[in-house]
């Protein structure tokens, strides 16, 4: 199902963050409706902070490889659009060509800093960001690609009124959806936003810190798309660290074998069976 089809049917859409095709396949197999090509995950996977150090083409390469590996839509976190409105246009053209279903662009100043890092969280003006959204919509060639306008107003410690006003302006500028980001433990501010949002455009939420809210609750309050942005990455970090420590401590891997995926699962996720079938069919001279 395309992302637009998911948006057009009733119910809340759930997507999961990933930073490579393997993670994307795991999310797809678990039943998520789509993939969030996460800037945080991709930078972390390179051992780098999520502060626009990686270039657009490096992030695109990952998003594109994920889109090629799964059947579900990929929503790409395109940070602040990698520069001004002109960079946004170039970004949109490249992501669209790579088969990405949606790009999310946030109203932070380039270079951005991850929303959960204390300190500098600077926004561009509403006017400047509306120019970026208009540019994004003007740059897309087909009609499928969705542009998600993400506001970091609450992340920057500014008011709910400003968040609502900014999103209304972004809707007016042509965004297909708005994303309200928040960093507190309580879902209260996001629920307030959803309650007061009257523009009709679908709203995207990212319950990373306010994780007690269920997708169902957020959906009932008016959210359309819920992003589980970094849970695969964090689960992987814990599992890998524990596994490595145990092997060194115990001098062998026996103690972890029950807890780690067997090689047949790895082969399955790689598509080894399909490759073997192709080999059998097309590579002449192979007997077994
Ligand atoms: C990301 O996954 O890179 C995001 C979401 O932008 S967050 O890290 O929650 O800001
Ligand atoms: Mg991000």
XYZ file of N, CA, C and O in Angstrom, residues 15-218:
816
model
N 4.972 3.695 11.877
C 6.210 3.392 11.162
C 7.369 3.331 12.161
O 7.298 3.908 13.250
N 8.435 2.607 11.773
C 9.566 2.421 12.693
C 10.855 2.917 12.064
O 11.079 2.760 10.857
N 11.709 3.485 12.889
C 13.007 3.990 12.445
C 13.944 2.861 12.060
O 13.919 1.779 12.654
N 14.781 3.137 11.071
C 15.806 2.179 10.676
C 16.962 2.962 10.069
O 16.828 4.140 9.717
N 18.109 2.288 9.983
C 19.276 2.945 9.393
C 19.965 2.064 8.362
O 21.042 2.391 7.880
N 19.352 0.956 8.034
C 19.882 0.119 6.942
C 18.767 -0.826 6.498
O 17.731 -0.959 7.173
N 18.946 -1.487 5.347
C 17.888 -2.360 4.844
C 17.563 -3.522 5.778
O 16.410 -3.967 5.832
N 18.542 -4.000 6.529
C 18.276 -5.098 7.461
C 17.253 -4.662 8.522
O 16.256 -5.345 8.771
N 17.500 -3.504 9.126
C 16.568 -2.986 10.130
C 15.207 -2.702 9.510
O 14.158 -2.940 10.121
N 15.215 -2.185 8.294
C 13.958 -1.882 7.610
C 13.164 -3.168 7.382
O 11.945 -3.207 7.579
N 13.858 -4.223 6.997
C 13.164 -5.508 6.787
C 12.604 -6.050 8.095
O 11.507 -6.619 8.123
N 13.347 -5.889 9.180
C 12.841 -6.371 10.475
C 11.575 -5.610 10.873
O 10.613 -6.195 11.372
N 11.568 -4.316 10.627
C 10.380 -3.510 10.957
C 9.208 -3.930 10.072
O 8.072 -4.069 10.552
N 9.477 -4.155 8.813
C 8.414 -4.581 7.887
C 7.856 -5.944 8.321
O 6.646 -6.141 8.384
N 8.753 -6.865 8.647
C 8.294 -8.199 9.058
C 7.502 -8.161 10.353
O 6.592 -8.961 10.561
N 7.870 -7.234 11.234
C 7.138 -7.118 12.501
C 5.721 -6.602 12.261
O 4.846 -6.786 13.109
N 5.500 -5.958 11.124
C 4.154 -5.494 10.797
C 3.987 -3.988 10.744
O 2.857 -3.495 10.643
N 5.091 -3.240 10.845
C 4.953 -1.785 10.736
C 4.486 -1.417 9.323
O 4.766 -2.116 8.355
N 3.769 -0.304 9.246
C 3.198 0.122 7.968
C 4.237 0.762 7.059
O 3.999 0.917 5.858
N 5.358 1.169 7.643
C 6.374 1.843 6.846
C 7.639 2.021 7.668
O 7.725 1.606 8.826
N 8.609 2.684 7.038
C 9.929 2.882 7.635
C 10.197 4.371 7.764
O 9.887 5.147 6.849
N 10.799 4.744 8.885
C 11.285 6.107 9.098
C 12.796 6.071 8.884
O 13.511 5.406 9.650
N 13.259 6.697 7.829
C 14.704 6.742 7.575
C 15.259 7.826 8.497
O 15.202 9.015 8.194
N 15.729 7.392 9.644
C 16.013 8.299 10.762
C 17.400 8.924 10.691
O 18.409 8.222 10.637
N 17.438 10.251 10.740
C 18.721 10.947 10.757
C 19.529 10.573 11.992
O 20.747 10.380 11.920
N 18.846 10.452 13.112
C 19.536 10.057 14.351
C 20.147 8.667 14.201
O 21.321 8.446 14.518
N 19.360 7.730 13.694
C 19.862 6.356 13.560
C 21.015 6.291 12.568
O 22.026 5.626 12.812
N 20.864 6.952 11.436
C 21.907 6.853 10.408
C 23.201 7.488 10.909
O 24.281 6.914 10.763
N 23.100 8.661 11.565
C 24.327 9.266 12.091
C 24.940 8.381 13.170
O 26.151 8.175 13.182
N 24.100 7.862 14.063
C 24.628 7.003 15.142
C 25.291 5.769 14.547
O 26.331 5.309 15.044
N 24.718 5.239 13.477
C 25.290 4.037 12.866
C 26.678 4.328 12.276
O 27.470 3.422 12.079
N 26.958 5.605 12.020
C 28.281 6.006 11.523
C 29.166 6.505 12.663
O 30.243 7.060 12.427
N 28.649 6.370 13.895
C 29.416 6.844 15.052
C 29.517 8.359 15.104
O 30.482 8.913 15.609
N 28.493 9.032 14.583
C 28.526 10.497 14.524
C 27.297 11.095 15.187
O 26.219 10.486 15.173
N 27.437 12.317 15.730
C 26.264 13.010 16.282
C 25.283 13.394 15.184
O 25.682 13.578 14.022
N 24.019 13.536 15.599
C 22.942 13.895 14.669
C 22.880 15.415 14.558
O 21.982 16.060 15.097
N 23.873 15.997 13.890
C 23.986 17.461 13.807
C 24.306 17.914 12.380
O 25.103 18.835 12.193
N 23.721 17.248 11.402
C 23.949 17.616 9.999
C 25.412 17.479 9.585
O 25.889 18.229 8.721
N 26.127 16.540 10.198
C 27.508 16.292 9.761
C 27.514 15.465 8.479
O 28.333 15.689 7.592
N 26.612 14.511 8.404
C 26.513 13.710 7.182
C 25.882 14.573 6.085
O 25.073 15.463 6.372
N 26.215 14.292 4.863
C 25.669 15.083 3.761
C 24.349 14.484 3.278
O 24.031 13.328 3.573
N 23.622 15.289 2.513
C 22.354 14.818 1.959
C 22.559 13.524 1.175
O 21.789 12.583 1.302
N 23.614 13.474 0.373
C 23.777 12.282 -0.475
C 24.089 11.039 0.351
O 23.690 9.935 -0.016
N 24.763 11.200 1.491
C 25.022 10.039 2.355
C 23.711 9.528 2.963
O 23.469 8.326 3.035
N 22.868 10.453 3.394
C 21.577 10.048 3.977
C 20.657 9.459 2.920
O 19.950 8.482 3.160
N 20.703 10.055 1.736
C 19.894 9.551 0.619
C 20.298 8.125 0.249
O 19.442 7.283 -0.025
N 21.578 7.862 0.276
C 22.059 6.536 -0.087
C 21.420 5.480 0.833
O 20.974 4.427 0.379
N 21.351 5.788 2.108
C 20.771 4.843 3.072
C 19.256 4.722 2.845
O 18.711 3.619 2.766
N 18.590 5.859 2.721
C 17.134 5.834 2.520
C 16.782 5.067 1.254
O 15.849 4.252 1.216
N 17.559 5.303 0.233
C 17.323 4.661 -1.049
C 17.539 3.146 -0.955
O 16.754 2.356 -1.502
N 18.564 2.728 -0.228
C 18.811 1.282 -0.084
C 17.679 0.634 0.718
O 17.305 -0.514 0.457
N 17.117 1.365 1.645
C 15.988 0.808 2.410
C 14.747 0.714 1.528
O 14.026 -0.293 1.561
N 14.509 1.754 0.728
C 13.330 1.729 -0.154
C 13.417 0.564 -1.138
O 12.402 -0.023 -1.512
N 14.652 0.227 -1.521
C 14.831 -0.884 -2.463
C 14.624 -2.239 -1.785
O 14.350 -3.228 -2.459
N 14.745 -2.270 -0.468
C 14.737 -3.554 0.246
C 13.383 -3.944 0.834
O 13.206 -5.095 1.245
N 12.461 -3.002 0.920
C 11.167 -3.308 1.544
C 10.005 -2.957 0.615
O 10.159 -2.171 -0.326
N 8.851 -3.533 0.927
C 7.656 -3.241 0.128
C 6.833 -2.116 0.718
O 5.976 -1.545 0.041
N 7.100 -1.778 1.980
C 6.327 -0.720 2.632
C 6.966 0.639 2.330
O 8.157 0.713 1.998
N 6.190 1.718 2.451
C 6.750 3.039 2.130
C 7.829 3.504 3.112
O 7.785 3.174 4.301
N 8.753 4.290 2.591
C 9.815 4.873 3.418
C 9.576 6.379 3.538
O 9.424 7.077 2.528
N 9.516 6.832 4.774
C 9.400 8.260 5.061
C 10.793 8.730 5.466
O 11.370 8.197 6.422
N 11.340 9.683 4.735
C 12.720 10.096 5.002
C 12.773 11.351 5.858
O 12.164 12.377 5.522
N 13.508 11.237 6.937
C 13.814 12.383 7.779
C 14.890 13.174 7.049
O 16.034 12.726 6.963
N 14.519 14.312 6.516
C 15.489 15.119 5.760
C 15.961 16.322 6.565
O 16.290 17.385 5.989
N 15.935 16.190 7.877
C 16.473 17.221 8.769
C 15.926 18.604 8.366
O 14.739 18.729 8.128
N 16.805 19.586 8.257
C 16.321 20.933 7.917
C 16.385 21.179 6.411
O 16.305 22.326 5.952
N 16.537 20.104 5.649
C 16.568 20.248 4.188
C 17.959 20.542 3.651
O 18.100 20.902 2.483
N 18.967 20.424 4.520
C 20.390 20.521 4.108
C 20.785 21.871 3.535
O 21.708 21.962 2.725
N 20.111 22.909 3.969
C 20.472 24.260 3.526
C 19.226 25.101 3.362
O 18.283 24.977 4.149
N 19.221 25.944 2.344
C 18.055 26.814 2.144
C 17.040 26.170 1.183
O 17.127 24.977 0.880
N 16.096 26.957 0.711
C 15.022 26.425 -0.143
C 15.565 25.753 -1.403
O 14.969 24.805 -1.918
N 16.702 26.213 -1.877
C 17.287 25.611 -3.085
C 17.829 24.221 -2.786
O 17.669 23.283 -3.591
N 18.435 24.078 -1.603
C 18.891 22.743 -1.196
C 17.698 21.809 -1.006
O 17.772 20.615 -1.309
N 16.593 22.357 -0.515
C 15.380 21.559 -0.338
C 14.899 21.038 -1.695
O 14.529 19.870 -1.839
N 14.934 21.887 -2.700
C 14.463 21.458 -4.031
C 15.319 20.308 -4.569
O 14.806 19.305 -5.066
N 16.619 20.448 -4.419
C 17.536 19.406 -4.879
C 17.281 18.108 -4.090
O 17.210 17.015 -4.670
N 17.098 18.248 -2.789
C 16.827 17.094 -1.912
C 15.555 16.373 -2.358
O 15.537 15.148 -2.521
N 14.502 17.138 -2.568
C 13.217 16.538 -2.950
C 13.334 15.790 -4.273
O 12.852 14.665 -4.412
N 14.002 16.404 -5.239
C 14.139 15.737 -6.549
C 14.868 14.414 -6.411
O 14.464 13.408 -6.977
N 15.941 14.403 -5.619
C 16.726 13.177 -5.473
C 15.960 12.103 -4.685
O 15.992 10.928 -5.036
N 15.285 12.510 -3.632
C 14.551 11.529 -2.814
C 13.362 10.963 -3.586
O 13.057 9.779 -3.504
N 12.711 11.816 -4.339
C 11.570 11.345 -5.135
C 12.035 10.297 -6.143
O 11.420 9.245 -6.304
N 13.159 10.566 -6.786
C 13.702 9.667 -7.782
C 14.086 8.322 -7.173
O 14.053 7.294 -7.843
N 14.425 8.352 -5.894
C 14.842 7.118 -5.203
C 13.642 6.307 -4.706
O 13.818 5.277 -4.066
N 12.432 6.783 -4.997
C 11.250 6.015 -4.606
C 10.834 6.206 -3.152
O 10.147 5.371 -2.576
N 11.244 7.327 -2.575
C 10.863 7.638 -1.192
C 9.428 8.172 -1.194
O 9.051 8.944 -2.078
N 8.631 7.735 -0.192
C 7.211 8.104 -0.179
C 6.962 9.496 0.382
O 6.018 10.179 -0.022
N 7.792 9.900 1.343
C 7.593 11.218 1.958
C 8.924 11.748 2.469
O 9.791 10.968 2.875
N 9.056 13.056 2.442
C 10.206 13.685 3.080
C 9.680 14.542 4.234
O 8.641 15.186 4.103
N 10.400 14.497 5.341
C 10.068 15.351 6.477
C 11.152 16.408 6.585
O 12.341 16.080 6.605
N 10.720 17.662 6.605
C 11.686 18.771 6.707
C 11.306 19.609 7.923
O 10.137 19.954 8.117
N 12.292 19.910 8.748
C 12.000 20.612 10.005
C 12.420 22.074 9.954
O 13.322 22.438 9.190
N 11.753 22.880 10.814
C 11.953 24.335 10.763
C 13.126 24.805 11.625
O 13.110 25.912 12.149
N 14.131 23.964 11.733
C 15.333 24.363 12.487
C 16.331 24.999 11.534
O 16.318 24.770 10.334
N 17.244 25.757 12.137
C 18.310 26.367 11.367
C 19.323 25.297 10.978
O 19.604 24.412 11.772
N 19.835 25.394 9.754
C 20.886 24.467 9.310
C 22.239 25.022 9.761
O 22.490 26.206 9.536
N 23.134 24.266 10.347
C 23.013 22.857 10.705
C 22.206 22.655 11.987
O 22.367 23.386 12.945
N 21.343 21.644 11.941
C 20.492 21.357 13.101
C 21.259 20.549 14.159
O 22.353 20.029 13.909
N 20.616 20.443 15.318
C 21.103 19.570 16.389
C 19.928 18.680 16.761
O 18.787 19.152 16.776
N 20.168 17.413 17.043
C 19.074 16.508 17.400
C 18.193 17.139 18.473
O 18.682 17.773 19.411
N 16.894 16.915 18.344
C 15.905 17.571 19.197
C 16.077 17.290 20.689
O 15.618 18.067 21.517
N 16.721 16.195 21.037
C 16.834 15.828 22.449
C 18.158 16.255 23.072
O 18.436 15.940 24.222
N 18.969 16.976 22.302
C 20.238 17.467 22.832
C 19.998 18.853 23.423
O 19.424 19.727 22.770
N 20.460 19.022 24.679
C 20.263 20.306 25.360
C 21.074 21.386 24.657
O 22.100 21.101 24.037
N 20.616 22.621 24.771
C 21.354 23.739 24.189
C 20.734 24.217 22.902
O 19.511 24.180 22.760
N 21.579 24.622 21.982
C 21.130 25.278 20.742
C 19.996 24.544 20.023
O 20.172 23.417 19.581
N 18.834 25.150 19.959
C 17.710 24.641 19.159
C 17.096 25.865 18.485
O 16.132 26.447 18.955
N 17.714 26.293 17.385
C 17.295 27.548 16.753
C 16.357 27.284 15.585
O 16.620 26.410 14.756
N 15.293 28.068 15.538
C 14.325 27.930 14.439
C 14.570 28.996 13.379
O 15.021 30.098 13.698
N 14.216 28.669 12.145
C 14.177 29.718 11.116
C 12.820 30.411 11.238
O 11.912 29.906 11.913
N 12.663 31.536 10.583
C 11.386 32.251 10.663
C 10.299 31.443 9.946
O 10.594 30.620 9.069
N 9.059 31.710 10.300
C 7.935 31.064 9.633
C 7.990 31.352 8.137
O 7.771 30.467 7.307
N 8.307 32.594 7.805
C 8.364 33.006 6.395
C 9.403 32.196 5.623
O 9.128 31.669 4.534
N 10.585 32.077 6.221
C 11.652 31.326 5.536
C 11.244 29.864 5.364
O 11.442 29.272 4.295
N 10.635 29.295 6.398
C 10.281 27.873 6.296
C 9.141 27.650 5.309
O 9.114 26.640 4.595
N 8.211 28.600 5.237
C 7.135 28.470 4.236
C 7.736 28.457 2.829
O 7.272 27.716 1.949
N 8.784 29.250 2.630
C 9.475 29.236 1.340
C 10.052 27.861 1.043
O 10.002 27.374 -0.088
N 10.576 27.211 2.094
C 11.146 25.868 1.906
C 10.063 24.843 1.560
O 10.266 23.962 0.720
N 8.916 24.957 2.194
C 7.819 24.016 1.915
C 7.285 24.246 0.494
O 7.058 23.293 -0.257
N 7.113 25.514 0.148
C 6.661 25.810 -1.225
C 7.663 25.277 -2.237
O 7.292 24.700 -3.273
N 8.941 25.433 -1.933
C 9.999 24.949 -2.832
C 9.936 23.435 -2.961
O 10.073 22.876 -4.053
N 9.707 22.766 -1.840
C 9.638 21.294 -1.848
C 8.500 20.837 -2.750
O 8.666 19.934 -3.585
N 7.348 21.468 -2.616
C 6.189 21.046 -3.425
C 6.392 21.403 -4.906
O 5.952 20.664 -5.785
N 7.062 22.521 -5.150
C 7.312 22.909 -6.546
C 8.310 21.960 -7.203
O 8.271 21.739 -8.414
N 9.213 21.401 -6.401
C 10.302 20.584 -6.966
C 9.865 19.171 -7.326
O 10.445 18.556 -8.207
N 8.840 18.652 -6.648
C 8.475 17.257 -6.928
C 7.861 17.145 -8.309
O 7.154 18.037 -8.758
N 8.188 16.052 -8.979
C 7.723 15.905 -10.368
C 6.367 15.211 -10.431
O 5.483 15.617 -11.156
N 6.213 14.134 -9.648
C 4.958 13.394 -9.657
C 4.013 13.941 -8.593
O 4.249 14.997 -8.006
N 2.936 13.192 -8.340
C 1.956 13.656 -7.348
C 2.018 12.818 -6.067
O 1.361 13.149 -5.084
N 2.793 11.734 -6.069
C 2.778 10.817 -4.928
C 3.526 11.331 -3.707
O 3.074 11.152 -2.580
N 4.705 11.892 -3.926
C 5.559 12.261 -2.793
C 4.838 13.193 -1.821
O 4.233 14.171 -2.237
N 4.911 12.869 -0.541
C 4.301 13.733 0.478
C 5.393 14.552 1.164
O 6.477 14.041 1.444
N 5.073 15.791 1.446
C 6.013 16.664 2.155
C 5.454 16.913 3.551
O 4.353 17.450 3.710
N 6.220 16.476 4.532
C 5.814 16.652 5.932
C 6.578 17.841 6.503
O 7.810 17.857 6.497
N 5.822 18.840 6.956
C 6.450 20.024 7.556
C 6.521 19.805 9.068
O 5.492 19.685 9.724
N 7.718 19.753 9.571
C 7.911 19.432 11.000
C 8.266 20.684 11.775
O 9.206 21.389 11.400
N 7.522 20.918 12.831
C 7.895 22.072 13.651
C 8.586 21.635 14.930
O 8.179 20.688 15.602
N 9.625 22.394 15.255
C 10.425 22.156 16.463
C 10.135 23.256 17.490
O 10.930 23.486 18.394
N 8.994 23.898 17.342
C 8.650 25.020 18.227
C 8.694 24.604 19.699
O 9.271 25.302 20.532
N 8.079 23.465 20.017
C 8.031 23.033 21.422
C 9.417 22.559 21.877
O 9.802 22.763 23.032
N 10.159 21.945 20.972
C 11.530 21.512 21.272
C 12.380 22.726 21.658
O 13.216 22.669 22.553
N 12.144 23.849 20.975
C 12.905 25.081 21.221
C 12.385 25.833 22.444
O 12.865 26.927 22.754
N 11.381 25.259 23.127
C 10.866 25.876 24.354
C 9.934 27.039 24.093
O 9.714 27.878 24.968
N 9.379 27.120 22.890
C 8.479 28.217 22.570
C 7.033 27.782 22.770
O 6.770 26.666 23.188
N 6.094 28.658 22.488
C 4.711 28.448 22.939
C 3.891 27.542 22.018
O 4.194 27.383 20.838
N 2.830 26.983 22.605
C 1.875 26.180 21.842
C 1.196 27.045 20.773
O 0.956 26.564 19.657
N 0.898 28.295 21.120
C 0.267 29.186 20.123
C 1.161 29.324 18.901
O 0.686 29.291 17.756
N 2.466 29.464 19.155
C 3.395 29.607 18.019
C 3.445 28.308 17.211
O 3.456 28.343 15.973
N 3.443 27.155 17.893
C 3.484 25.868 17.184
C 2.270 25.746 16.271
O 2.379 25.343 15.103
N 1.110 26.119 16.794
C -0.129 26.030 16.006
C -0.094 27.012 14.832
O -0.471 26.670 13.709
N 0.384 28.215 15.102
C 0.426 29.238 14.041
C 1.404 28.831 12.952
O 1.136 28.980 11.753
N 2.552 28.323 13.366
C 3.541 27.881 12.374
C 2.961 26.752 11.511
O 3.057 26.790 10.281
N 2.354 25.771 12.156
C 1.829 24.639 11.376
C 0.711 25.081 10.443
O 0.605 24.577 9.316
N -0.101 26.036 10.893
C -1.164 26.549 10.010
C -0.532 27.216 8.786
O -1.000 27.042 7.649
N 0.547 27.953 9.009
C 1.238 28.607 7.886
C 1.865 27.561 6.958
O 1.837 27.706 5.736
N 2.411 26.491 7.543
C 3.039 25.443 6.722
C 1.972 24.705 5.896
O 2.225 24.321 4.750
N 0.801 24.535 6.482
C -0.311 23.911 5.753
C -0.693 24.793 4.571
O -0.885 24.327 3.442
N -0.775 26.070 4.851
C -1.115 27.057 3.809
C -0.078 27.057 2.686
O -0.400 27.243 1.507
N 1.177 26.804 3.065
C 2.277 26.802 2.079
C 2.273 25.545 1.219
O 3.063 25.438 0.281
N 1.413 24.576 1.567
C 1.280 23.412 0.698
C 1.743 22.086 1.278
O 1.760 21.077 0.556
N 2.110 22.060 2.564
C 2.543 20.793 3.168
C 1.416 19.765 3.080
O 0.233 20.118 3.090
N 1.799 18.488 2.979
C 0.801 17.407 2.946
C 0.439 16.933 4.345
O -0.589 16.280 4.543
N 1.331 17.191 5.303
C 1.089 16.820 6.704
C 1.999 17.690 7.550
O 2.974 18.259 7.045
N 1.676 17.802 8.826
C 2.573 18.518 9.739
C 3.025 17.545 10.821
O 2.313 16.591 11.150
N 4.216 17.787 11.336
C 4.745 16.955 12.424
C 4.991 17.866 13.606
O 5.700 18.872 13.486
N 4.375 17.522 14.736
C 4.605 18.288 15.958
C 5.550 17.473 16.835
O 5.214 16.368 17.256
N 6.747 18.019 17.048
C 7.708 17.278 17.865
C 7.680 17.841 19.287
O 7.412 19.020 19.496
N 7.932 16.957 20.259
C 7.932 17.359 21.659
C 8.904 16.471 22.415
O 9.192 15.357 21.979
N 9.397 16.971 23.556
C 10.432 16.209 24.241
C 10.131 15.879 25.695
O 10.963 15.282 26.375
N 8.970 16.237 26.197
C 8.657 15.943 27.597
C 8.202 14.502 27.786
O 7.936 13.785 26.817
N 8.123 14.099 29.058
C 7.651 12.737 29.343
C 6.137 12.622 29.232
O 5.601 11.539 29.068
N 5.450 13.761 29.369
C 3.987 13.730 29.300
C 3.508 13.942 27.863
O 4.019 14.826 27.153
N 2.504 13.166 27.453
C 1.937 13.410 26.117
C 1.071 14.671 26.077
O 0.571 15.053 25.018
N 0.907 15.339 27.241
C 0.006 16.488 27.360
C 0.138 17.519 26.251
O -0.858 17.854 25.587
N 1.337 18.056 26.028
C 1.457 19.101 24.991
C 1.028 18.618 23.603
O 0.360 19.360 22.871
N 1.385 17.406 23.252
C 1.013 16.895 21.923
C -0.501 16.697 21.852
O -1.141 17.015 20.841
N -1.081 16.208 22.944
C -2.547 16.042 22.967
C -3.231 17.403 22.862
O -4.248 17.544 22.182
N -2.641 18.405 23.527
C -3.218 19.756 23.428
C -3.149 20.257 21.991
O -4.119 20.800 21.454
N -1.988 20.046 21.356
C -1.841 20.460 19.952
C -2.911 19.795 19.101
O -3.602 20.456 18.314
N -3.065 18.475 19.274
C -4.034 17.727 18.454
C -5.452 18.252 18.686
O -6.240 18.388 17.741
N -5.759 18.566 19.940
C -7.096 19.075 20.278
C -7.370 20.427 19.652
O -8.505 20.744 19.297
N -6.308 21.240 19.529
C -6.505 22.606 19.024
C -6.252 22.738 17.522
O -6.459 23.799 16.943
N -5.771 21.665 16.896
C -5.421 21.712 15.461
C -6.680 21.639 14.610
O -7.379 20.637 14.609
N -6.971 22.723 13.894
C -8.231 22.763 13.145
C -8.023 22.820 11.631
O -8.984 22.901 10.878
N -6.764 22.774 11.184
C -6.514 22.974 9.747
C -6.892 21.766 8.897
O -6.952 21.855 7.685
N -7.116 20.637 9.542
C -7.566 19.471 8.784
C -6.445 18.612 8.228
O -6.658 17.457 7.890
N -5.255 19.180 8.111
C -4.125 18.419 7.560
C -3.707 17.334 8.559
O -3.734 17.556 9.762
N -3.305 16.148 8.055
C -2.901 15.090 8.986
C -1.696 15.496 9.855
O -0.841 16.249 9.405
N -1.684 14.966 11.063
C -0.612 15.298 12.011
C 0.220 14.056 12.317
O -0.316 12.970 12.541
N 1.527 14.251 12.323
C 2.496 13.196 12.619
C 3.052 13.445 14.015
O 3.340 14.595 14.371
N 3.212 12.373 14.804
C 3.762 12.519 16.159
C 4.885 11.505 16.373
O 4.927 10.461 15.719
N 5.764 11.830 17.317
C 6.957 10.998 17.555
C 7.077 10.758 19.060
O 7.768 11.501 19.763
N 6.407 9.730 19.570
C 6.363 9.541 21.035
C 7.616 8.853 21.595
O 7.545 7.768 22.161
N 8.745 9.533 21.440
C 10.007 8.964 21.951
C 10.084 9.133 23.467
O 10.321 8.160 24.194
N 9.867 10.354 23.947
C 9.975 10.587 25.400
C 8.622 10.388 26.100
O 8.583 9.954 27.237
N 7.543 10.669 25.423
C 6.207 10.467 26.029
C 5.660 9.108 25.586
O 4.558 8.970 25.080
N 6.461 8.096 25.851
C 6.196 6.747 25.306
C 5.049 6.010 25.970
O 4.659 4.945 25.502
N 4.504 6.563 27.055
C 3.390 5.864 27.702
C 2.108 5.988 26.878
O 1.199 5.167 27.020
N 2.048 6.980 26.004
C 0.850 7.137 25.156
C 0.863 6.047 24.085
O 1.870 5.876 23.395
N -0.237 5.321 23.965
C -0.290 4.281 22.924
C -0.642 4.919 21.571
O -1.202 6.023 21.519
N -0.327 4.176 20.523
C -0.659 4.662 19.176
C -2.173 4.859 19.072
O -2.655 5.800 18.427
N -2.909 3.959 19.715
C -4.370 4.053 19.685
C -4.849 5.356 20.335
O -5.706 6.054 19.791
N -4.261 5.681 21.494
C -4.641 6.923 22.180
C -4.289 8.146 21.336
O -5.086 9.087 21.225
N -3.092 8.118 20.766
C -2.669 9.257 19.942
C -3.565 9.383 18.712
O -3.942 10.485 18.316
